[in-house]
Coordinates of C-alpha atoms in Angstrom, one line a residue:
X1 CA -24.7 -39.0 -8.5
X2 CA -21.2 -38.2 -9.9
X3 CA -20.1 -34.7 -8.9
X4 CA -17.4 -35.8 -6.5
X5 CA -15.8 -38.2 -9.0
X6 CA -16.0 -35.6 -11.8
X7 CA -14.3 -32.9 -9.7
X8 CA -11.7 -35.5 -8.6
X9 CA -10.5 -35.9 -12.2
X10 CA -10.8 -32.3 -13.1
X11 CA -8.7 -31.2 -10.2
X12 CA -6.4 -34.2 -9.8
X13 CA -3.4 -32.9 -11.8
X14 CA -3.6 -29.5 -10.2
X15 CA -3.8 -31.0 -6.7
X16 CA -0.9 -33.3 -7.3
X17 CA 1.3 -30.6 -8.7
X18 CA 0.5 -28.2 -5.9
X19 CA 0.2 -30.6 -2.9
X20 CA 2.7 -33.4 -3.7
X21 CA 5.9 -32.2 -5.3
X22 CA 8.7 -33.0 -2.8
X23 CA 12.2 -34.3 -2.5
X24 CA 15.3 -35.3 -0.5
X25 CA 17.0 -33.9 2.6
X26 CA 17.9 -30.2 2.4
X27 CA 21.6 -29.4 2.0
X28 CA 23.5 -27.2 4.5
X29 CA 24.7 -24.8 1.7
X30 CA 24.0 -21.1 2.0
X31 CA 22.8 -18.6 -0.5
X32 CA 25.4 -15.8 -0.2
X33 CA 23.0 -13.2 -1.5
X34 CA 20.4 -13.5 1.3
X35 CA 22.0 -15.7 4.0
X36 CA 19.2 -18.4 4.1
X37 CA 19.7 -22.1 3.8
X38 CA 19.5 -23.1 0.2
X39 CA 17.3 -26.1 -0.3
X40 CA 18.1 -28.3 -3.3
X41 CA 15.8 -27.7 -6.3
X42 CA 14.9 -31.4 -6.4
X43 CA 13.4 -31.1 -2.9
X44 CA 10.6 -29.0 -4.2
X45 CA 9.8 -30.8 -7.4
X46 CA 10.6 -34.5 -7.0
X47 CA 7.7 -36.9 -7.0
X48 CA 6.6 -37.7 -3.4
X49 CA 7.3 -41.1 -1.8
X50 CA 3.6 -41.7 -1.1
X51 CA 0.6 -39.6 -1.9
X52 CA -3.1 -39.6 -2.9
X53 CA -4.3 -42.2 -0.3
X54 CA -7.7 -43.7 -0.9
X55 CA -9.7 -46.2 1.1
X56 CA -11.3 -49.3 -0.4
X57 CA -15.1 -49.4 0.0
X58 CA -14.9 -52.0 2.8
X59 CA -12.2 -50.0 4.6
X60 CA -9.7 -52.8 4.6
X61 CA -7.1 -51.4 2.1
X62 CA -5.3 -48.2 1.2
X63 CA -4.4 -47.4 -2.4
X64 CA -1.9 -44.7 -3.0
X65 CA 0.6 -43.3 -5.6
X66 CA 4.3 -43.9 -5.2
X67 CA 7.3 -43.7 -7.6
X68 CA 8.3 -46.6 -9.7
X69 CA 11.2 -45.7 -12.0
X70 CA 10.4 -42.0 -11.2
X71 CA 6.8 -42.3 -12.3
X72 CA 3.8 -42.3 -10.1
X73 CA 2.1 -45.7 -9.9
X74 CA -0.6 -47.3 -7.9
X75 CA 0.2 -49.4 -4.8
X76 CA -2.2 -51.2 -2.4
X77 CA -1.6 -51.9 1.3
X78 CA -3.7 -53.9 3.7
X79 CA -4.5 -51.7 6.7
X80 CA -2.7 -52.8 9.8
X81 CA 0.1 -54.6 8.0
X82 CA 3.3 -53.7 6.2
X83 CA 2.2 -55.7 3.1
X84 CA 2.3 -53.5 0.0
X85 CA 1.5 -54.6 -3.5
X86 CA 2.6 -52.7 -6.6
X87 CA -0.5 -52.5 -8.9
X88 CA 0.8 -50.7 -12.0
X89 CA 4.1 -50.5 -13.8
X90 CA 3.9 -47.3 -15.9
X91 CA 7.3 -45.9 -16.9
X92 CA 6.6 -43.3 -19.5
X93 CA 4.4 -40.8 -17.6
X94 CA 2.8 -40.4 -14.2
X95 CA -0.7 -41.7 -13.8
X96 CA -3.3 -39.0 -13.8
X97 CA -5.7 -40.4 -11.2
X98 CA -7.4 -43.4 -9.8
X99 CA -10.3 -44.6 -7.6
X100 CA -11.7 -47.8 -6.2
X101 CA -14.5 -49.2 -8.4
X102 CA -15.3 -51.9 -5.8
X103 CA -13.4 -53.9 -3.2
X104 CA -11.5 -55.9 -5.8
X105 CA -10.7 -53.5 -8.6
X106 CA -9.3 -50.1 -9.2
X107 CA -9.9 -47.7 -12.1
X108 CA -7.1 -45.4 -13.3
X109 CA -6.8 -42.9 -16.1
X110 CA -3.7 -41.9 -18.2
X111 CA -2.9 -40.0 -21.3
X112 CA 0.2 -40.3 -23.6
X113 CA 2.8 -37.6 -23.8
X114 CA 0.4 -35.0 -22.3
X115 CA -2.2 -35.1 -25.1
X116 CA -5.0 -35.2 -22.5
X117 CA -6.8 -37.9 -24.5
X118 CA -7.3 -40.0 -21.3
X119 CA -7.9 -43.7 -21.5
X120 CA -9.7 -45.6 -18.8
X121 CA -8.0 -48.6 -17.3
X122 CA -9.1 -51.4 -14.8
X123 CA -6.9 -53.6 -12.7
X124 CA -7.4 -55.9 -9.7
X125 CA -6.0 -54.9 -6.3
X126 CA -3.4 -57.6 -6.7
X127 CA -2.2 -55.9 -9.9
X128 CA -3.7 -58.5 -12.3
X129 CA -6.0 -58.4 -15.3
X130 CA -5.1 -54.9 -16.3
X131 CA -7.2 -53.8 -19.2
X132 CA -7.4 -50.6 -21.3
X133 CA -11.2 -50.2 -21.3
X134 CA -11.2 -47.4 -23.9
X135 CA -8.3 -48.3 -26.4
X136 CA -9.4 -45.7 -28.9
X137 CA -7.1 -43.3 -30.7
X138 CA -7.7 -39.5 -30.2
X139 CA -10.6 -40.2 -27.8
X140 CA -11.0 -38.5 -24.4
X141 CA -12.8 -40.1 -21.5
X142 CA -14.7 -38.3 -18.7
X143 CA -16.2 -40.0 -15.6
X144 CA -19.9 -39.2 -15.3
X145 CA -20.9 -41.5 -12.4
X146 CA -18.8 -44.1 -10.5
X147 CA -22.0 -46.0 -9.8
X148 CA -21.2 -46.8 -6.2
X149 CA -23.9 -49.4 -5.9
X150 CA -23.1 -51.1 -9.1
X151 CA -19.7 -52.8 -8.7
X152 CA -19.5 -53.9 -12.3
X153 CA -20.1 -50.6 -14.2
X154 CA -19.4 -47.0 -14.6
X155 CA -21.0 -44.2 -16.6
X156 CA -18.5 -42.4 -18.8
X157 CA -18.5 -39.8 -21.5
X158 CA -16.5 -40.3 -24.7
X159 CA -16.0 -38.2 -27.8
X160 CA -15.6 -41.4 -29.8
X161 CA -18.5 -40.8 -32.3
X162 CA -17.7 -37.1 -33.0
X163 CA -14.5 -35.4 -31.6
X164 CA -16.5 -32.3 -30.7
X165 CA -19.0 -33.9 -28.3
X166 CA -19.2 -36.5 -25.6
X167 CA -21.9 -39.2 -25.6
X168 CA -22.7 -41.1 -22.3
X169 CA -22.0 -44.8 -22.0
X170 CA -22.4 -47.5 -19.4
X171 CA -19.1 -49.5 -19.4
X172 CA -18.3 -52.8 -17.8
X173 CA -15.1 -52.4 -15.8
X174 CA -14.0 -56.0 -16.4
X175 CA -14.7 -56.4 -20.1
X176 CA -14.8 -52.9 -21.5
X177 CA -18.2 -53.6 -23.1
X178 CA -20.2 -50.4 -23.5
X179 CA -23.8 -49.4 -24.0
X180 CA -24.5 -45.9 -25.3
X181 CA -27.2 -44.3 -23.1
X182 CA -28.0 -41.3 -25.2
X183 CA -26.8 -39.5 -28.3
X184 CA -25.4 -36.0 -27.9
X185 CA -27.2 -33.9 -30.5
X186 CA -24.1 -31.7 -30.6
X187 CA -24.9 -29.1 -27.9
X188 CA -24.7 -31.1 -24.6
X189 CA -21.8 -30.1 -22.5
X190 CA -22.4 -32.3 -19.5
X191 CA -24.6 -35.1 -18.2
X192 CA -25.9 -35.6 -14.6
X193 CA -27.3 -38.8 -13.0
X194 CA -29.6 -39.3 -10.0
X195 CA -28.7 -41.4 -7.0
X196 CA -29.6 -44.6 -8.8
X197 CA -27.3 -43.9 -11.7
X198 CA -30.1 -42.9 -14.1
X199 CA -29.3 -40.2 -16.6
X200 CA -31.8 -37.5 -15.9
X201 CA -30.2 -34.0 -16.4
X202 CA -28.2 -32.6 -19.3
X203 CA -26.6 -29.2 -19.7
X204 CA -26.7 -27.8 -23.2
X205 CA -25.1 -24.7 -24.8
X206 CA -25.3 -22.8 -28.0
X207 CA -22.0 -21.1 -27.1
X208 CA -23.5 -18.2 -25.3
X209 CA -26.7 -19.5 -23.8
X210 CA -26.9 -22.4 -21.4
X211 CA -30.0 -24.6 -21.0
X212 CA -30.9 -27.1 -18.3
X213 CA -32.7 -30.2 -19.6
X214 CA -34.6 -32.7 -17.5
X215 CA -36.4 -36.0 -17.9
X216 CA -38.3 -37.9 -15.3
X217 CA -37.1 -41.4 -16.4
X218 CA -34.6 -42.7 -18.9
X219 CA -37.6 -43.7 -21.1
X220 CA -38.7 -40.1 -21.4
X221 CA -37.3 -37.4 -23.7
X222 CA -35.2 -34.5 -22.4
X223 CA -37.1 -31.2 -22.2
X224 CA -35.6 -27.7 -21.6
X225 CA -36.4 -26.5 -18.1
X226 CA -34.7 -23.1 -18.3
X227 CA -32.2 -21.1 -20.4
X228 CA -29.8 -18.5 -19.2
X229 CA -27.0 -16.5 -20.7
X230 CA -23.6 -18.2 -19.9
X231 CA -22.8 -15.3 -17.6
X232 CA -25.4 -16.7 -15.2
X233 CA -24.7 -19.9 -13.2
X234 CA -27.5 -22.5 -12.7
X235 CA -25.8 -25.8 -12.2
X236 CA -27.5 -28.8 -10.6
X237 CA -25.1 -30.6 -8.2
X238 CA -27.2 -33.6 -7.2
X239 CA -30.8 -34.7 -6.6
X240 CA -32.4 -34.5 -3.2
X241 CA -32.4 -38.0 -1.6
X242 CA -36.0 -38.8 -2.5
X243 CA -34.6 -38.9 -6.1
X244 CA -37.7 -37.1 -7.4
X245 CA -37.8 -33.5 -8.8
X246 CA -35.8 -31.5 -6.2
X247 CA -32.1 -30.8 -6.7
X248 CA -29.4 -28.9 -4.9
X249 CA -27.8 -26.4 -7.3
X250 CA -25.3 -23.7 -7.5
X251 CA -26.9 -20.5 -8.8
X252 CA -26.2 -16.8 -9.1
X253 CA -29.6 -16.0 -10.8
X254 CA -30.7 -12.6 -9.4
X255 CA -27.5 -12.2 -7.3
X256 CA -23.8 -11.4 -7.9
X257 CA -22.3 -14.3 -5.8
X258 CA -23.0 -18.0 -6.5
X259 CA -25.0 -19.6 -3.8
X260 CA -26.3 -23.0 -2.9
X261 CA -30.1 -23.3 -3.5
X262 CA -32.8 -25.9 -3.7
X263 CA -34.7 -25.9 -7.0
X264 CA -37.4 -27.8 -8.7
X265 CA -35.7 -29.4 -11.7
X266 CA -38.9 -30.0 -13.5
X267 CA -39.9 -26.3 -13.5
X268 CA -36.6 -24.4 -12.8
X269 CA -38.2 -22.7 -9.8
X270 CA -35.8 -21.8 -6.9
X271 CA -37.4 -23.3 -3.8
X272 CA -35.0 -22.3 -1.0
X273 CA -31.7 -20.4 -0.5
X274 CA -29.5 -22.7 1.5
X275 CA -26.4 -20.5 1.8
X276 CA -24.7 -17.6 0.2
X277 CA -21.6 -15.6 1.3
X278 CA -21.6 -11.8 1.0
X279 CA -18.0 -11.6 -0.4
X280 CA -17.2 -14.8 -2.4
X281 CA -18.9 -17.5 -4.4
X282 CA -19.9 -20.8 -2.9
X283 CA -18.1 -23.6 -4.7
X284 CA -19.9 -26.8 -3.6
X285 CA -22.1 -28.6 -1.0
X286 CA -20.9 -32.1 -0.1
X287 CA -23.2 -34.9 1.1
X288 CA -23.1 -38.2 2.9
X289 CA -24.0 -41.1 0.6
X290 CA -24.5 -43.4 3.5
X291 CA -26.8 -41.2 5.6
X292 CA -28.2 -39.3 2.6
X293 CA -27.9 -35.8 4.0
X294 CA -26.0 -32.6 2.9
X295 CA -23.0 -32.1 5.1
X296 CA -20.6 -29.2 4.3
X297 CA -20.6 -26.1 2.1
X298 CA -17.3 -25.0 0.8
X299 CA -16.0 -21.6 -0.3
X300 CA -12.7 -19.7 -0.5
X301 CA -12.0 -16.3 1.0
X302 CA -8.3 -15.9 1.4
X303 CA -8.2 -19.6 2.3
X304 CA -10.7 -22.5 2.2
X305 CA -13.7 -22.2 4.5
X306 CA -16.6 -24.5 5.6
X307 CA -20.2 -23.9 6.5
X308 CA -21.4 -27.1 8.2
X309 CA -25.0 -28.1 7.7
X310 CA -24.7 -31.5 9.4
X311 CA -23.8 -32.0 13.1
X312 CA -22.0 -35.3 12.6
X313 CA -19.6 -33.9 10.1
X314 CA -19.0 -30.8 12.1
X315 CA -18.2 -32.9 15.2
X316 CA -15.9 -35.0 13.0
X317 CA -13.9 -32.0 11.9
X318 CA -13.8 -30.6 15.5
X319 CA -12.4 -34.0 16.6
X320 CA -9.7 -34.0 13.9
X321 CA -8.8 -30.4 14.5
X322 CA -8.3 -31.1 18.2
X323 CA -5.1 -33.0 17.2
X324 CA -4.3 -31.5 13.8
X325 CA -5.6 -27.9 14.2
X326 CA -2.2 -26.4 13.4
X327 CA -2.8 -27.3 9.8
X328 CA -5.7 -27.2 7.3
X329 CA -7.6 -30.5 7.5
X330 CA -9.2 -32.2 4.5
X331 CA -11.1 -35.5 4.5
X332 CA -9.9 -37.0 1.2
X333 CA -11.5 -40.5 1.3
X334 CA -13.9 -42.6 3.3
X335 CA -15.1 -46.2 3.2
X336 CA -18.7 -47.0 2.2
X337 CA -19.9 -47.2 5.8
X338 CA -18.4 -43.7 6.5
X339 CA -16.7 -44.7 9.7
X340 CA -13.2 -44.8 8.5
X341 CA -11.4 -41.8 6.9
X342 CA -8.2 -40.7 5.2
X343 CA -7.3 -37.2 6.3
X344 CA -4.8 -34.9 4.7
X345 CA -3.2 -31.9 6.3
X346 CA -1.4 -29.0 4.7
X347 CA -0.4 -25.4 5.1
X348 CA 1.4 -22.7 3.2
X349 CA 4.7 -24.0 4.4
X350 CA 4.0 -27.7 4.6
X351 CA 2.7 -30.5 2.3
X352 CA 1.5 -32.0 5.6
X353 CA 0.7 -35.6 6.2
X354 CA -1.9 -38.4 5.7
X355 CA -3.8 -39.8 8.7
X356 CA -6.1 -42.7 9.2
X357 CA -9.1 -42.1 11.5
X358 CA -11.3 -44.9 12.7
X359 CA -14.4 -43.3 14.1
X360 CA -15.6 -46.5 15.9
X361 CA -12.4 -46.6 18.0
X362 CA -11.6 -42.9 17.9
X363 CA -8.1 -43.7 16.8
X364 CA -6.2 -41.2 14.7
X365 CA -2.9 -42.6 13.3
X366 CA -0.4 -40.9 11.0
X367 CA 0.1 -42.9 7.8
X368 CA 3.0 -40.8 6.3
X369 CA 4.5 -37.4 6.1
X370 CA 4.4 -36.1 2.6
X371 CA 7.5 -33.9 2.8
X372 CA 9.4 -34.5 6.1
X373 CA 12.6 -33.3 4.4
X374 CA 11.1 -29.8 3.9
X375 CA 11.4 -28.0 7.2
X376 CA 8.6 -25.5 7.9
X377 CA 10.9 -23.1 9.7
X378 CA 13.0 -22.8 6.6
X379 CA 10.1 -21.9 4.4
X380 CA 8.3 -18.6 3.8
X381 CA 4.8 -17.6 4.9
X382 CA 2.2 -16.9 2.2
X383 CA 0.3 -13.8 3.3
X384 CA -3.0 -12.4 1.9
X385 CA -2.8 -8.9 0.6
X386 CA -5.0 -6.5 -1.4
X387 CA -4.5 -3.4 -3.4
X388 CA -6.6 -1.0 -5.6
X389 CA -6.5 -1.2 -9.4
X390 CA -6.3 2.1 -11.2
X391 CA -10.0 2.1 -11.9
X392 CA -11.0 1.3 -8.3
X393 CA -11.4 -2.5 -8.1
X394 CA -10.0 -4.3 -5.1
X395 CA -7.5 -6.9 -6.2
X396 CA -6.8 -9.7 -3.7
X397 CA -3.6 -11.7 -3.8
X398 CA -0.8 -13.3 -1.9
X399 CA 2.7 -12.1 -1.1
X400 CA 5.5 -14.5 -0.1
X401 CA 8.6 -12.8 1.3
X402 CA 12.0 -14.6 1.7
X403 CA 13.1 -15.4 5.2
X404 CA 15.9 -13.8 7.1
X405 CA 16.4 -10.8 4.9
X406 CA 15.1 -7.2 5.3
X407 CA 11.9 -6.9 3.3
X408 CA 13.0 -3.8 1.4
X409 CA 14.3 -3.4 -2.2
X410 CA 14.0 -7.1 -2.9
X411 CA 14.2 -8.9 -6.3
X412 CA 10.6 -9.8 -7.1
X413 CA 8.9 -12.5 -9.2
X414 CA 5.4 -11.4 -10.4
X415 CA 3.4 -14.7 -10.8
X416 CA 0.0 -14.3 -12.5
X417 CA -2.1 -17.5 -12.5
X418 CA -3.4 -19.4 -15.5
X419 CA -7.0 -19.8 -16.6
X420 CA -7.5 -17.0 -16.7
X421 CA -10.9 -17.8 -15.2
X422 CA -9.4 -19.5 -12.2
X423 CA -7.8 -18.2 -9.0
X424 CA -4.8 -18.5 -6.6
X425 CA -5.5 -19.6 -3.1
X426 CA -3.6 -20.1 0.1
X427 CA -1.8 -23.4 0.0
X428 CA 1.6 -25.0 -0.3
X429 CA 3.0 -24.0 -3.7
X430 CA 6.3 -25.6 -4.6
X431 CA 7.2 -22.9 -7.2
X432 CA 6.6 -20.1 -4.8
X433 CA 8.6 -21.7 -2.0
X434 CA 11.4 -22.5 -4.3
X435 CA 11.6 -18.9 -5.5
X436 CA 11.4 -17.5 -2.0
X437 CA 14.2 -19.9 -0.9
X438 CA 16.3 -18.3 -3.6
X439 CA 15.7 -14.9 -2.1
X440 CA 12.9 -13.6 -4.3
X441 CA 9.7 -12.1 -3.1
X442 CA 6.7 -13.6 -5.0
X443 CA 3.4 -11.7 -5.7
X444 CA 0.4 -13.7 -6.9
X445 CA -2.7 -11.6 -7.7
X446 CA -6.3 -12.5 -8.5
X447 CA -6.7 -10.0 -11.3
X448 CA -10.2 -9.2 -12.7
X449 CA -11.7 -12.3 -14.2
X450 CA -10.4 -14.5 -11.4
X451 CA -13.2 -16.8 -10.2
X452 CA -14.8 -16.9 -6.8
X453 CA -15.3 -13.1 -6.4
X454 CA -18.7 -12.9 -8.0
X455 CA -20.2 -12.4 -11.5
X456 CA -19.4 -8.6 -11.8
X457 CA -15.7 -9.1 -11.1
X458 CA -15.5 -12.0 -13.5
X459 CA -17.3 -10.1 -16.3
X460 CA -15.0 -7.2 -15.9
X461 CA -12.3 -9.3 -17.6
X462 CA -14.3 -9.8 -20.9
X463 CA -12.3 -8.7 -23.9
X464 CA -9.7 -7.3 -21.6
X465 CA -6.8 -9.6 -22.3
X466 CA -3.7 -7.4 -22.5
X467 CA -5.7 -4.4 -21.3
X468 CA -7.4 -3.9 -17.9
X469 CA -6.5 -7.5 -16.9
X470 CA -2.9 -6.6 -17.6
X471 CA -3.3 -3.3 -15.8
X472 CA -4.3 -5.2 -12.7
X473 CA -1.0 -7.0 -12.8
X474 CA 1.0 -3.8 -13.5
X475 CA -0.8 -2.1 -10.6
X476 CA 0.3 -4.9 -8.3
X477 CA 3.9 -4.3 -9.4
X478 CA 3.5 -0.6 -8.7
X479 CA 2.0 -1.3 -5.3
X480 CA 5.1 -3.4 -4.4
X481 CA 7.4 -0.6 -5.5
X482 CA 5.4 2.0 -3.5
X483 CA 5.5 -0.2 -0.4
X484 CA 9.3 -0.2 -0.7
X485 CA 9.3 -4.0 -1.1
X486 CA 10.4 -4.3 -4.7
X487 CA 13.7 -3.1 -6.2
X488 CA 12.3 -1.5 -9.4
X489 CA 15.4 -2.6 -11.4
X490 CA 15.0 -6.3 -10.3
X491 CA 11.4 -7.4 -11.2
X492 CA 10.7 -10.5 -13.3
X493 CA 7.4 -11.9 -14.5
X494 CA 6.7 -15.6 -14.7
X495 CA 3.4 -17.4 -15.5
X496 CA 1.9 -20.5 -17.2
X497 CA -0.9 -20.8 -19.7
X498 CA -2.8 -17.5 -19.4
X499 CA -0.1 -16.5 -17.0
X500 CA 2.3 -17.1 -19.9
X501 CA 0.3 -14.8 -22.1
X502 CA 0.3 -12.3 -19.2
X503 CA 4.1 -12.6 -19.1
X504 CA 4.5 -11.9 -22.8
X505 CA 2.0 -9.1 -22.6
X506 CA 3.9 -7.6 -19.6
X507 CA 7.3 -7.4 -21.4
X508 CA 5.6 -6.2 -24.6
X509 CA 3.2 -3.5 -23.4
X510 CA 5.2 -2.4 -20.3
X511 CA 8.7 -3.1 -21.6
X512 CA 10.5 -1.0 -19.0
X513 CA 8.9 -2.7 -16.0
X514 CA 10.5 -6.1 -16.1
X515 CA 14.2 -7.1 -16.1
X516 CA 13.4 -10.5 -17.5
X517 CA 10.5 -12.9 -18.1
X518 CA 9.6 -16.6 -18.2
X519 CA 6.7 -17.9 -20.3
X520 CA 5.5 -21.4 -19.6
X521 CA 3.0 -22.8 -22.3
X522 CA 1.6 -19.3 -22.8
X523 CA -0.5 -17.8 -25.6
X524 CA 1.3 -15.4 -27.9
X525 CA -1.2 -14.9 -30.8
X526 CA -4.9 -14.6 -30.0
X527 CA -5.8 -15.5 -33.6
X528 CA -3.9 -18.8 -33.8
X529 CA -4.9 -19.6 -30.3
X530 CA -8.6 -19.5 -31.3
X531 CA -7.8 -21.6 -34.4
X532 CA -6.1 -24.4 -32.6
X533 CA -8.4 -25.1 -29.6
X534 CA -9.2 -28.8 -28.9
X535 CA -12.2 -30.0 -30.9
X536 CA -14.2 -30.6 -27.7
X537 CA -13.9 -26.8 -26.9
X538 CA -15.6 -25.9 -30.1
X539 CA -19.0 -26.0 -28.4
X540 CA -17.8 -23.0 -26.3
X541 CA -16.4 -21.0 -29.2
X542 CA -19.1 -18.3 -29.3
X543 CA -18.6 -17.9 -25.6
X544 CA -14.8 -17.5 -26.1
X545 CA -15.5 -14.9 -28.8
X546 CA -17.6 -12.9 -26.3
X547 CA -15.0 -13.3 -23.5
X548 CA -11.8 -12.9 -25.5
X549 CA -12.7 -11.7 -29.0
X550 CA -14.1 -12.8 -32.4
X551 CA -11.6 -12.7 -35.2
X552 CA -14.3 -12.2 -37.7
X553 CA -15.5 -9.0 -36.1
X554 CA -13.4 -6.1 -37.4
X555 CA -13.4 -4.2 -34.1
X556 CA -12.5 -7.3 -32.2
X557 CA -9.8 -8.2 -34.7
X558 CA -8.1 -4.9 -34.4
X559 CA -8.1 -5.2 -30.6
X560 CA -6.8 -8.9 -30.7
X561 CA -4.0 -7.9 -33.0
X562 CA -3.1 -5.0 -30.7
X563 CA -3.0 -7.3 -27.7
X564 CA -1.2 -10.3 -29.3
X565 CA 2.4 -10.1 -28.2
X566 CA 3.8 -11.8 -31.3
X567 CA 2.9 -8.8 -33.4
X568 CA 4.8 -6.4 -31.1
X569 CA 8.1 -8.1 -30.4
X570 CA 10.0 -4.9 -31.5
X571 CA 8.9 -3.4 -28.1
X572 CA 10.5 -6.2 -26.1
X573 CA 13.7 -5.4 -24.2
X574 CA 13.8 -8.0 -21.5
X575 CA 15.5 -11.4 -21.9
X576 CA 13.0 -14.2 -22.1
X577 CA 12.9 -17.9 -21.3
X578 CA 10.0 -20.0 -23.0
X579 CA 9.0 -23.6 -22.1
X580 CA 6.5 -25.6 -24.2
X581 CA 5.2 -29.1 -24.5
X582 CA 4.9 -30.4 -28.0
X583 CA 1.7 -32.4 -27.3
X584 CA -0.1 -29.5 -25.6
X585 CA -3.8 -29.6 -26.8
X586 CA -4.7 -26.3 -25.2
X587 CA -1.9 -24.0 -26.1
X588 CA -0.5 -25.3 -29.4
X589 CA 3.3 -25.5 -29.8
X590 CA 3.0 -22.9 -32.6
X591 CA 2.2 -20.3 -29.9
X592 CA 5.7 -20.6 -28.6
X593 CA 7.4 -21.4 -31.9
X594 CA 6.2 -18.2 -33.6
X595 CA 7.2 -16.1 -30.6
X596 CA 10.7 -17.6 -30.6
X597 CA 11.1 -17.1 -34.3
X598 CA 10.0 -13.5 -34.2
X599 CA 12.3 -12.6 -31.2
X600 CA 15.3 -14.3 -32.8
X601 CA 14.7 -12.4 -36.0
X602 CA 14.7 -9.2 -34.0
X603 CA 17.9 -10.2 -32.1
X604 CA 16.2 -10.3 -28.6
X605 CA 17.8 -12.7 -26.1
X606 CA 15.7 -15.8 -26.0
X607 CA 16.0 -19.3 -24.4
X608 CA 13.6 -22.1 -25.5
X609 CA 12.8 -25.4 -23.8
X610 CA 10.7 -27.7 -26.0
X611 CA 9.7 -31.2 -24.7
X612 CA 8.3 -33.7 -27.1
X613 CA 6.8 -35.9 -24.4
X614 CA 4.9 -33.2 -22.6
X615 CA 1.6 -31.3 -22.9
X616 CA 0.2 -28.4 -21.1
X617 CA 2.9 -28.2 -18.4
X618 CA 5.7 -30.5 -17.6
X619 CA 4.6 -33.6 -15.5
X620 CA 7.6 -35.9 -15.9
X621 CA 10.0 -35.4 -13.1
X622 CA 13.2 -35.0 -15.1
X623 CA 11.6 -32.3 -17.3
X624 CA 10.5 -30.4 -14.2
X625 CA 14.0 -30.6 -12.9
X626 CA 15.4 -29.2 -16.1
X627 CA 12.8 -26.4 -16.4
X628 CA 13.3 -25.2 -12.8
X629 CA 17.0 -25.5 -13.1
X630 CA 17.0 -23.3 -16.2
X631 CA 14.7 -20.9 -14.4
X632 CA 17.1 -20.7 -11.4
X633 CA 20.1 -19.9 -13.6
X634 CA 18.1 -17.5 -15.8
X635 CA 16.8 -15.5 -12.8
X636 CA 20.2 -15.5 -11.2
X637 CA 21.8 -14.1 -14.3
X638 CA 19.2 -11.4 -14.9
X639 CA 18.2 -10.4 -11.4
X640 CA 20.7 -11.5 -8.7
X641 CA 23.9 -10.9 -10.6
X642 CA 22.6 -7.6 -11.9
X643 CA 22.8 -6.2 -8.4
X644 CA 26.4 -7.3 -8.1
X645 CA 27.2 -5.8 -11.5
X646 CA 25.7 -2.5 -10.5

């Protein structure tokens, strides 16, 4: 079954951005405004020397990402030797992810200029016989199943036939030969295999209702098992290990928080509640392929937590934490026999290290530090906080305060997350540490709609863009002022994607609250945003209409115009910096262009960074350096120097 592989590619870019940006040795210069050591910008945002370690199935080799001409490429090292072989030579853009297909070949994915139309590549561990397996223009590839027991094939999804939908294919990893396994009738959003790689479950949607479909064998037709409104989660994770009709699933049917349950996939009947948490959603239950047992249930409170359902894995974590317990511990890779492991550590102030653990010998060895040049004692703690919204909701978040200064009347960066149906969590965040090092307090809040806090909290965000969702952010600013932490005259707002929209909404609808703002690939016009979504999002358009607004509905249209910042630029007083990727498939370049044009027409101070070789966020190292360098100067001009001028 493919869930681990699917999640790997969905989360890879985020993990790399959050857990692997790093750089050279800190300088000894001093920030005269706050008397803390000023760490060079590049130290936070340079590509790491080595990251993303993965074990070969036989446990004899590491594969990892390392820079080649400032781009992340794949390297392979035989364990126990210094012998390292460069496998790829990509120079235009970092690779987006990779995994071992078998002991001899690796699979990697990459897009071009950030368009997110990922191609699937295959290459030997010696760096030979590299092949683009899906050399199709404007086609996106998803991994459905890595087929661990079939070394020659994968199951992938491609929107090759119709841009709006993905059909499943079995693909030969040497030749690229494909066999279509089913035809998407137009409403299937995902496909799920059993432990033998047979396609047996499909998830369908009409935009607002979600159906689970099942077939006993690949020779049978899919039949609808159950249908729920999209507000309810019933998502099969994987089959029980008899491979029959019992699955483990995530479900919030009849409850507010998503739980792990056992269910009969043929009838939709919930058979057993495995685990639920009273305060937060459960995110996944891992399993051992080798021993065929569930192992660990994961969920996030203020930081990542585990509920162990397998003694062997619990004992393994206890053993690792005996030596590494100062840090968060994550097992990121294992060999097929599950007796050798790659372990990653991290904290809020450290990108941590990679370790190799051999269970047969009980040997734990450090492979590499990810950011030895960043000294923990020079970085700031990320502390959980909460406050009440004006209508009584508890808003959780994180406050990072600069070191070695009194935590009163500070310049503050308000940093709402993207999504918006995502969340911030406790981890190392290079942006936050960079800003704290420059003397700014940083507030991140999980406003209503942030995921993980249950269905009711999520639904409270529907059709509240620029309204109650924005109020939650504003209330966080007021909380900082009331606590005496924030200097009311030196507050900036910065965010990306939905956080960029939130930034624009903040300076538009609360124009006296912020001294300046930075919008990173943010939405400015809810009408054009809806018109330019990627074709493969169209299946969810009705859902987006219910969650954001339907332009064809007069009442919604009035609200959407009222909450689209581009129509209200006359209210903006704060200087603004905007950054945009020209190839962004999610937030079209026009979202930034029209905002810049409108502001310039009104004579508002505006700086604009547009990169032709980027998409939804800047991934090329030199573009990151430029963006954060411009950010530093912009904030210094409008926050730090303002204090001196006063």
